[in-house]
Coordinates of C-alpha atoms and ligand atoms in Angstrom, one line a residue:
Chain D
M246 CA 100.2 170.7 175.6
R247 CA 96.8 171.5 177.1
E248 CA 93.5 169.7 176.4
V249 CA 91.3 171.1 173.7
A250 CA 87.5 170.9 173.3
V251 CA 85.0 171.6 170.6
I252 CA 82.4 174.0 171.9
G253 CA 80.4 174.8 168.8
I254 CA 79.5 173.2 165.5
G255 CA 77.8 174.4 162.3
E256 CA 77.2 173.3 158.8
T257 CA 75.2 174.3 155.7
R258 CA 73.1 171.9 153.7
F259 CA 75.3 170.1 151.2
G260 CA 74.4 169.8 147.6
E261 CA 74.1 172.0 144.5
L262 CA 73.5 175.3 146.1
W263 CA 73.1 177.5 143.1
D264 CA 71.5 180.3 144.9
K265 CA 74.4 180.7 147.3
S266 CA 77.9 182.0 146.8
F267 CA 81.1 180.7 148.3
R268 CA 81.3 183.5 150.9
E269 CA 77.6 183.0 151.8
I270 CA 78.1 179.3 152.6
G271 CA 81.3 180.0 154.5
I272 CA 79.6 182.7 156.6
E273 CA 76.5 180.5 157.2
A274 CA 78.5 177.6 158.6
G275 CA 80.8 179.9 160.6
L276 CA 77.9 181.8 162.2
F277 CA 76.0 178.6 163.1
A278 CA 79.1 177.4 164.9
I279 CA 79.8 180.7 166.7
Q280 CA 76.2 180.9 167.8
D281 CA 76.2 177.3 168.9
S282 CA 79.3 177.9 171.0
K283 CA 77.9 181.1 172.6
T284 CA 81.2 182.8 172.1
K285 CA 81.3 186.5 171.2
G286 CA 83.0 187.6 168.0
E287 CA 85.6 189.7 169.9
E288 CA 86.7 186.6 171.8
I289 CA 87.8 184.8 168.7
D290 CA 91.6 184.7 168.3
A291 CA 92.0 183.1 164.9
L292 CA 90.3 181.5 161.9
Y293 CA 91.6 178.5 160.0
I294 CA 89.8 177.4 156.9
G295 CA 90.2 174.3 154.8
N296 CA 89.7 174.7 151.1
M297 CA 91.1 172.8 148.2
S298 CA 90.8 174.7 145.1
A299 CA 88.8 178.0 145.2
G300 CA 91.2 179.4 142.7
R301 CA 90.0 177.0 140.1
F302 CA 86.4 176.4 141.2
I303 CA 85.4 180.1 141.7
D304 CA 88.5 182.0 140.5
Q305 CA 89.1 183.3 144.0
E306 CA 92.2 182.8 146.0
H307 CA 92.9 184.3 149.5
I308 CA 89.6 183.0 150.8
A309 CA 90.4 183.0 154.5
P310 CA 90.4 186.8 155.0
L311 CA 87.4 186.9 152.7
V312 CA 85.3 184.7 155.0
A313 CA 86.6 186.5 158.1
D314 CA 85.7 189.8 156.5
Y315 CA 82.1 188.8 155.7
V316 CA 81.6 187.1 159.1
G317 CA 82.2 190.7 160.3
L318 CA 85.7 190.2 161.9
A319 CA 87.9 192.1 159.6
G320 CA 87.6 195.2 161.8
A321 CA 89.1 193.1 164.6
N322 CA 92.1 192.3 162.4
L323 CA 91.5 188.6 162.9
P324 CA 94.3 186.4 161.6
A325 CA 92.8 184.1 159.0
T326 CA 94.7 181.3 157.3
R327 CA 93.7 178.9 154.5
I328 CA 95.0 175.4 154.6
E329 CA 95.3 173.2 151.5
G330 CA 95.8 169.4 151.5
A331 CA 93.5 168.3 148.6
G332 CA 90.6 166.3 150.1
A333 CA 92.2 166.5 153.5
S334 CA 92.2 170.3 153.6
G335 CA 89.4 170.4 156.2
G336 CA 91.0 167.9 158.5
L337 CA 94.4 169.7 158.2
A338 CA 92.7 173.0 159.1
L339 CA 91.3 171.4 162.2
S340 CA 94.6 170.0 163.2
Q341 CA 96.3 173.4 162.8
A342 CA 93.6 175.0 165.0
Y343 CA 93.9 172.2 167.5
M344 CA 97.6 172.6 167.8
A345 CA 97.2 176.4 168.1
V346 CA 94.9 176.0 171.1
A347 CA 96.8 173.0 172.6
S348 CA 100.1 175.0 172.5
E349 CA 98.5 178.0 174.1
V350 CA 99.2 180.3 171.2
H351 CA 95.4 180.9 170.9
D352 CA 92.4 180.4 173.1
I353 CA 89.3 180.6 171.0
V354 CA 89.7 179.5 167.4
V355 CA 87.1 179.0 164.6
V356 CA 87.9 176.2 162.0
G357 CA 86.0 176.3 158.8
G358 CA 86.0 174.1 155.7
A359 CA 84.3 175.2 152.4
E360 CA 84.1 174.3 148.8
K361 CA 81.9 175.5 146.0
M362 CA 82.2 173.0 143.2
T363 CA 79.1 173.3 141.0
D364 CA 79.8 176.7 139.4
V365 CA 82.1 174.9 136.9
S366 CA 81.2 172.1 134.5
E367 CA 81.2 168.5 135.8
V368 CA 84.1 167.6 133.4
Y369 CA 86.2 170.5 134.6
A370 CA 85.5 169.7 138.2
Q371 CA 86.7 166.1 137.7
E372 CA 89.9 167.5 136.2
I373 CA 90.4 169.6 139.3
L374 CA 89.9 166.5 141.5
A375 CA 92.4 164.6 139.3
S376 CA 95.0 167.4 139.9
T377 CA 95.3 166.0 143.5
A378 CA 97.1 163.0 142.0
D379 CA 100.4 163.4 140.2
Q380 CA 99.7 165.5 137.1
E381 CA 102.9 164.7 135.3
W382 CA 102.9 160.9 135.8
E383 CA 99.3 159.9 136.3
S384 CA 96.8 162.4 135.1
V385 CA 98.6 163.2 131.8
F386 CA 98.3 159.6 130.7
G387 CA 94.5 159.7 131.1
A388 CA 94.3 158.4 134.7
T389 CA 91.2 160.1 136.1
F390 CA 90.7 160.4 139.9
A391 CA 87.9 157.8 139.6
G392 CA 90.3 155.7 137.5
L393 CA 93.0 155.7 140.1
H394 CA 90.5 154.5 142.8
A395 CA 89.2 152.0 140.3
M396 CA 92.7 150.5 140.1
I397 CA 92.8 150.2 143.8
A398 CA 89.4 148.4 143.7
R399 CA 90.6 146.1 140.9
R400 CA 93.7 145.1 142.8
H401 CA 91.7 144.6 146.1
M402 CA 89.3 142.3 144.2
H403 CA 92.2 140.4 142.8
E404 CA 94.0 139.9 146.1
Y405 CA 91.1 139.5 148.5
G406 CA 88.1 138.5 146.4
T407 CA 86.2 141.7 147.2
T408 CA 83.1 141.9 145.0
K409 CA 81.3 144.6 143.1
K410 CA 78.3 143.8 145.4
Q411 CA 80.4 144.5 148.5
L412 CA 81.5 147.8 147.0
A413 CA 77.9 148.6 146.2
M414 CA 76.9 147.8 149.8
V415 CA 79.0 150.8 151.0
A416 CA 76.8 153.1 148.8
V417 CA 73.6 151.5 149.9
K418 CA 74.5 151.8 153.6
N419 CA 75.7 155.4 153.3
H420 CA 72.6 156.5 151.4
K421 CA 70.4 154.8 154.1
N422 CA 72.2 156.9 156.7
A423 CA 72.0 160.1 154.7
A424 CA 68.2 159.6 154.3
L425 CA 68.1 160.4 158.1
N426 CA 70.4 163.5 157.8
P427 CA 68.5 166.8 157.0
N428 CA 71.7 168.4 155.7
A429 CA 72.7 165.6 153.3
Q430 CA 72.8 166.0 149.5
Y431 CA 71.0 162.8 148.8
R432 CA 68.2 162.1 151.3
R433 CA 67.0 158.9 149.6
E434 CA 67.8 155.3 149.9
L435 CA 69.4 153.5 147.0
S436 CA 68.8 149.9 146.1
L437 CA 71.6 147.5 145.6
E438 CA 70.3 146.8 142.1
T439 CA 70.4 150.5 141.2
V440 CA 74.0 150.8 142.3
L441 CA 75.1 147.7 140.4
K442 CA 73.2 148.7 137.2
A443 CA 74.5 152.2 137.1
P444 CA 76.6 153.3 134.1
M445 CA 80.3 152.7 134.5
V446 CA 82.6 155.6 135.3
A447 CA 85.9 153.7 135.6
E448 CA 85.5 150.0 135.8
P449 CA 84.8 148.4 138.3
L450 CA 83.4 151.7 139.7
G451 CA 80.0 152.8 138.5
L452 CA 78.3 156.2 138.9
F453 CA 77.0 155.3 142.4
D454 CA 80.4 154.1 143.6
C455 CA 81.5 157.8 143.3
A456 CA 80.8 160.6 145.7
P457 CA 79.1 163.6 144.1
L458 CA 80.4 167.1 143.4
S459 CA 78.9 169.4 146.0
D460 CA 78.8 172.9 147.5
G461 CA 78.9 173.2 151.3
A462 CA 80.7 174.4 154.3
A463 CA 81.1 173.3 157.9
A464 CA 82.7 174.9 161.0
L465 CA 83.8 174.3 164.6
V466 CA 84.7 176.4 167.5
L467 CA 87.6 175.2 169.7
C468 CA 88.7 176.3 173.1
P469 CA 90.9 175.0 176.0
L470 CA 89.0 172.1 177.7
D471 CA 89.3 173.8 181.1
R472 CA 87.3 176.7 179.8
A473 CA 84.8 174.8 177.8
K474 CA 82.1 174.7 180.5
E475 CA 81.9 178.5 180.4
Y476 CA 80.4 178.1 177.0
T477 CA 78.6 174.8 176.8
D478 CA 77.2 172.0 179.0
N479 CA 78.3 169.5 176.3
P480 CA 81.9 169.9 175.3
V481 CA 83.6 167.2 173.3
R482 CA 87.3 166.7 173.9
I483 CA 89.7 166.3 171.0
A484 CA 91.5 163.2 172.3
S485 CA 94.2 163.2 169.5
C486 CA 95.2 164.0 166.0
G487 CA 97.5 161.9 163.8
Q488 CA 98.7 162.9 160.4
A489 CA 100.8 161.0 157.9
G490 CA 102.0 161.2 154.3
D491 CA 103.0 158.9 151.5
Y492 CA 104.3 158.8 147.9
M493 CA 102.3 161.1 145.7
A494 CA 101.6 158.7 142.9
L495 CA 99.6 155.5 143.4
H496 CA 102.1 153.5 141.4
D497 CA 104.9 154.4 143.9
R498 CA 103.1 153.1 147.0
K499 CA 104.4 150.0 148.7
D500 CA 101.0 148.3 148.4
I501 CA 98.2 149.5 146.2
C502 CA 95.6 147.9 148.5
T503 CA 96.8 149.6 151.7
M504 CA 96.9 153.3 152.4
D505 CA 100.0 153.4 154.5
A506 CA 99.3 157.0 155.5
T507 CA 96.0 155.9 157.0
V508 CA 97.7 153.1 158.9
V509 CA 100.4 155.4 160.3
A510 CA 98.0 158.4 161.0
A511 CA 95.5 156.1 162.8
K512 CA 98.3 154.4 164.9
K513 CA 99.5 157.8 166.0
A514 CA 96.0 158.9 166.9
F515 CA 95.2 155.8 168.8
K516 CA 98.4 155.8 170.7
Y517 CA 98.1 159.4 171.8
A518 CA 94.4 159.0 172.8
G519 CA 95.2 155.8 174.7
I520 CA 92.5 153.8 173.1
T521 CA 92.2 151.0 170.4
P522 CA 90.0 150.6 167.4
K523 CA 87.6 148.5 169.5
D524 CA 86.8 151.5 171.7
V525 CA 85.5 153.5 168.8
D526 CA 81.7 153.8 168.6
L527 CA 81.4 155.7 165.3
A528 CA 83.7 156.7 162.5
E529 CA 83.4 159.2 159.7
V530 CA 85.8 157.9 157.0
H531 CA 86.8 159.3 153.6
D532 CA 84.5 157.4 151.3
N533 CA 85.0 159.5 148.1
Y534 CA 84.6 156.1 146.3
T535 CA 83.1 153.0 147.7
I536 CA 86.5 151.2 147.7
S537 CA 87.9 154.0 149.8
E538 CA 85.7 153.2 152.7
I539 CA 86.7 149.5 152.5
L540 CA 90.4 150.5 152.6
A541 CA 89.7 152.9 155.4
I542 CA 88.0 150.5 157.8
E543 CA 90.8 148.0 157.2
D544 CA 93.7 150.4 157.5
I545 CA 92.3 152.2 160.6
G546 CA 92.2 148.8 162.2
F547 CA 88.5 148.1 162.5
F548 CA 88.8 145.0 160.3
N549 CA 91.7 142.9 159.1
K550 CA 93.2 143.6 155.7
G551 CA 91.0 142.0 153.0
D552 CA 87.9 141.7 155.3
G553 CA 86.5 145.2 154.7
G554 CA 84.2 144.1 151.8
K555 CA 82.7 141.2 153.7
A556 CA 82.3 143.1 156.9
T557 CA 80.3 145.7 154.9
E558 CA 78.2 143.1 153.2
D559 CA 77.5 141.5 156.6
G560 CA 76.2 144.8 158.0
Q561 CA 79.0 145.2 160.5
T562 CA 79.5 148.9 159.6
A563 CA 75.8 149.8 159.5
L564 CA 74.3 152.3 162.0
N565 CA 74.3 150.9 165.5
S566 CA 76.1 147.7 164.5
E567 CA 79.7 146.6 165.4
I568 CA 81.0 150.1 164.4
S569 CA 78.8 152.8 162.9
V570 CA 80.7 153.9 159.8
N571 CA 79.6 157.2 158.2
P572 CA 76.4 157.8 160.1
S573 CA 76.1 161.2 158.3
G574 CA 76.0 159.4 155.0
G575 CA 79.6 160.1 154.3
L576 CA 81.1 161.8 151.3
K577 CA 79.1 159.4 149.2
A578 CA 75.6 160.6 150.2
R579 CA 76.0 163.6 152.6
G580 CA 78.0 165.1 149.8
Q581 CA 81.6 166.0 149.0
P582 CA 82.4 169.7 149.0
V583 CA 86.1 168.7 149.1
G584 CA 87.7 171.2 151.4
A585 CA 84.7 171.1 153.8
T586 CA 84.9 167.3 154.3
G587 CA 87.3 167.0 157.2
V588 CA 85.4 169.7 159.2
A589 CA 82.0 168.2 158.3
Q590 CA 83.2 164.8 159.6
A591 CA 84.1 166.4 162.9
V592 CA 80.8 168.2 163.0
E593 CA 79.0 164.9 162.7
V594 CA 81.1 163.2 165.3
V595 CA 80.6 166.0 167.8
R596 CA 76.9 166.0 167.1
Q597 CA 76.8 162.2 167.7
L598 CA 78.8 162.4 170.9
R599 CA 76.5 165.1 172.2
G600 CA 73.6 162.8 171.5
E601 CA 72.0 165.3 169.1
A602 CA 71.9 163.2 165.9
G603 CA 68.2 162.5 166.0
E604 CA 67.1 159.5 164.0
R605 CA 70.6 158.5 163.1
Q606 CA 71.9 158.7 166.7
V607 CA 74.6 156.1 167.5
K608 CA 73.6 154.7 170.9
N609 CA 75.8 155.2 173.9
A610 CA 78.6 156.8 171.8
R611 CA 81.7 157.8 173.8
Y612 CA 84.5 157.8 171.2
G613 CA 84.2 159.0 167.6
L614 CA 86.9 159.1 164.9
T615 CA 87.3 161.1 161.7
H616 CA 89.5 160.0 158.7
N617 CA 90.2 162.5 156.0
V618 CA 92.3 161.7 152.9
G619 CA 94.1 163.9 150.3
G620 CA 94.7 162.7 146.8
T621 CA 94.8 158.9 146.5
G622 CA 96.4 158.7 150.0
A623 CA 99.4 161.0 150.0
S624 CA 97.9 162.9 152.9
V625 CA 95.8 161.4 155.7
I626 CA 94.7 162.9 158.9
V627 CA 92.8 161.1 161.7
H628 CA 91.2 162.8 164.7
I629 CA 89.7 161.0 167.8
F630 CA 87.0 162.7 169.8
D631 CA 85.9 161.9 173.4
G632 CA 82.3 162.7 174.4
G633 CA 82.8 161.5 178.0
V634 CA 83.9 164.8 179.5
Chain F
M102 CA 98.9 171.9 129.6
A103 CA 101.5 174.5 128.9
I104 CA 103.9 173.4 126.1
P105 CA 107.2 173.9 128.1
R106 CA 105.7 171.8 130.9
F107 CA 105.2 168.9 128.6
W108 CA 108.5 169.5 126.7
R109 CA 110.6 169.3 129.9
E110 CA 109.5 165.7 130.4
I111 CA 110.0 164.6 126.8
P112 CA 113.1 162.4 127.4
S113 CA 111.1 160.3 129.9
R114 CA 107.8 160.3 128.0
Y115 CA 109.4 159.4 124.6
N116 CA 112.3 157.2 125.7
L117 CA 111.6 156.0 129.2
I118 CA 114.5 157.8 130.7
G119 CA 114.6 157.5 134.4
T120 CA 117.4 157.8 137.0
E121 CA 119.8 155.6 138.9
C122 CA 121.1 156.5 142.3
G123 CA 125.0 156.8 142.2
N124 CA 125.1 155.9 145.8
C125 CA 122.9 152.8 146.2
G126 CA 122.3 151.8 142.6
K127 CA 118.5 151.9 143.0
R128 CA 116.7 152.8 139.8
Y129 CA 113.7 155.2 139.5
F130 CA 111.0 155.8 136.9
P131 CA 109.7 158.5 136.7
P132 CA 113.1 160.2 137.3
R133 CA 114.0 161.6 140.7
I134 CA 116.4 164.3 141.7
I135 CA 116.9 162.7 145.2
C136 CA 117.0 159.0 146.1
P137 CA 114.4 158.4 148.8
E138 CA 116.7 155.7 150.3
C139 CA 119.9 157.7 150.4
H140 CA 118.6 161.3 150.8
R141 CA 121.5 163.7 151.0
K142 CA 124.1 161.2 149.9
S143 CA 122.4 160.9 146.5
V144 CA 122.4 164.6 145.7
G145 CA 124.2 165.3 142.5
K146 CA 124.7 161.5 142.0
M147 CA 121.5 160.7 140.2
K148 CA 122.3 159.5 136.6
D149 CA 120.0 159.1 133.6
V150 CA 119.2 155.6 132.7
K151 CA 117.0 154.2 130.0
F152 CA 114.3 151.6 130.9
Q153 CA 113.1 148.9 128.5
G154 CA 109.5 149.2 130.0
K155 CA 108.6 145.6 129.4
G156 CA 106.5 144.2 132.3
E157 CA 103.2 143.2 133.6
V158 CA 99.8 144.7 134.6
V159 CA 99.6 145.2 138.4
T160 CA 96.1 146.7 138.1
Y161 CA 93.9 148.4 135.6
S162 CA 90.6 150.2 135.0
I163 CA 88.5 150.9 131.9
I164 CA 87.8 154.6 131.7
H165 CA 84.3 155.6 130.5
H166 CA 84.2 159.1 131.8
A167 CA 87.2 161.1 130.8
P168 CA 88.5 164.7 130.8
K169 CA 88.2 166.7 127.5
A170 CA 91.7 165.8 126.3
Y171 CA 90.9 162.1 126.3
E172 CA 87.1 162.0 125.7
M173 CA 87.7 160.9 122.0
Q174 CA 89.4 157.8 123.3
V175 CA 86.8 156.3 125.7
P176 CA 86.5 153.6 126.6
Y177 CA 90.2 153.2 127.2
I178 CA 92.3 151.1 129.5
I179 CA 94.5 152.7 132.1
A180 CA 96.9 150.5 134.1
I181 CA 99.8 150.4 136.5
I182 CA 102.6 148.5 134.9
E183 CA 105.5 146.9 136.9
F184 CA 108.6 146.9 134.7
E185 CA 111.0 144.0 134.7
E186 CA 113.5 146.6 136.0
G187 CA 111.4 146.8 139.2
V188 CA 109.8 150.2 138.9
R189 CA 106.1 151.0 138.3
A190 CA 104.4 153.5 135.9
T191 CA 100.9 154.5 135.0
G192 CA 99.9 154.4 131.4
Q193 CA 97.3 153.3 128.9
I194 CA 97.1 149.9 127.3
I195 CA 96.3 149.8 123.6
D196 CA 95.8 147.2 120.9
C197 CA 93.8 145.2 123.5
E198 CA 90.0 145.0 123.9
P199 CA 88.8 146.2 127.3
E200 CA 87.4 142.7 128.1
D201 CA 90.8 141.0 127.4
V202 CA 93.0 143.0 129.8
E203 CA 93.8 141.2 133.1
V204 CA 96.1 141.5 136.1
G205 CA 99.4 139.8 135.3
M206 CA 99.1 140.4 131.6
R207 CA 102.5 140.9 129.8
V208 CA 103.0 144.2 128.1
E209 CA 105.7 146.2 126.3
P210 CA 105.9 150.0 125.7
A211 CA 104.6 151.7 122.5
F212 CA 105.1 155.3 121.4
R213 CA 101.8 156.9 120.7
K214 CA 99.8 160.1 120.8
I215 CA 98.6 160.5 124.4
G216 CA 96.5 163.7 124.3
E217 CA 95.9 167.0 122.6
D218 CA 95.0 170.6 123.5
G219 CA 91.7 170.9 121.7
K220 CA 91.2 170.3 117.9
S221 CA 93.9 172.6 116.6
G222 CA 96.2 172.6 119.6
V223 CA 99.4 170.8 120.3
I224 CA 99.4 167.0 120.2
Y225 CA 101.3 165.2 123.0
Y226 CA 103.2 162.0 122.4
G227 CA 104.5 159.5 124.9
Y228 CA 104.5 155.9 126.1
K229 CA 101.5 153.6 126.2
F230 CA 101.7 149.8 126.6
K231 CA 100.5 147.0 124.3
P232 CA 100.2 143.2 124.9
A233 CA 103.6 141.5 124.5
Ligands
ZN122 ZN1 120.1 155.6 146.7

């Protein structure tokens, strides 16, 4: 295995991008990343793209060659592969690209993540999200995706005394961060009262406990670390990658309040990187619902099981506190184009480690972590990045 | 949902038919073709077994925002039930006001309509749970 670096990043604005098609956002993010990396099109060996459900959202399968084609690389017969792992699609695309470079199969690889969710009705989009749970034994009985996360929240409240206010504080914090992110879907702060008074979606989760439906894309360019300086003065090393799986249905998990796949994926990633949770300066975690961020910060190991709500309430996850969690605004406020998420998280971490995050810059950041979840936790992938190279 | 797809699962949805591993004796609901404990040793040895489905609420949510097939039912209670037989299943709780449901509540299965394909489409039946 050789060391791998990120040498380019790019992303579109996230939100309801009605004026832009799927291929346009895919191209935009890809071109930004390629330009940022100063690579030439003909140097690119492969494209991996994370996408959850283009077939249902825009009636288009086979989107990897489509994006490669419109980026102008079809003539070079570029190999282009789509990776699907529900909400973790983007993170899985990154890990495939990382392994391809680490194993010396490829040198320069572009990783994209893209989803166009707002061309379909909101109700239909929610059904597509629910299809990442077990259709036969969860969704068919009326368990919505929000409902499954609400059941995690209810049990967490029951076992650990987590409160609705603590859940709401996740949304308040992430909106505060997103207000400083020019590419975020919601660039406005949200008061605690607004979150608590919002209409219920699936009790105890209200409207503002849920990440939005979004359009958006993000991209990265990877190359071997020993060649990174040919392209950039500011390479970021991918220190490790850990992936884990679990039972498909929430009811089959060992503990409803623990995402075992996160625990295992994070352990693998920390072990390989040779660091501990205490060394991490910032983390982009999968906050598709407010409860998800609380589980994530416990299961990654930043806080003890059951303490995530209180830590959030006490401000220990705010920007430039104990650990800066979701400085981009997270899925909650930066937006949630599902398949783009894992790549967008990496874009934010790399930007932070380069010191280019502007008003939301995490100070003296050396290590950043991304945590990307598929379904209610049947797929989890964690990456650790090192800016000290 | 395509009719054969629902039809295939009718024994489990109507009568709580799960499986028992012929190698280790562990029981599963919903049914499994391979025992996650015994792997290869369980192949071809999984037997059908009927569950009583009595149990208690592990966790629940009250759904206010539902897909089309369930929007007539909101607000409804969705829950994870742990059967006395040791397995867990997801289903709705009926004959119970949303404010009365709680973790640990005793329930038993009930056979009900669970959804439909539009106004004139197929109606699906299966298990729900009611307070016991
Ligand atoms: Zn067995």
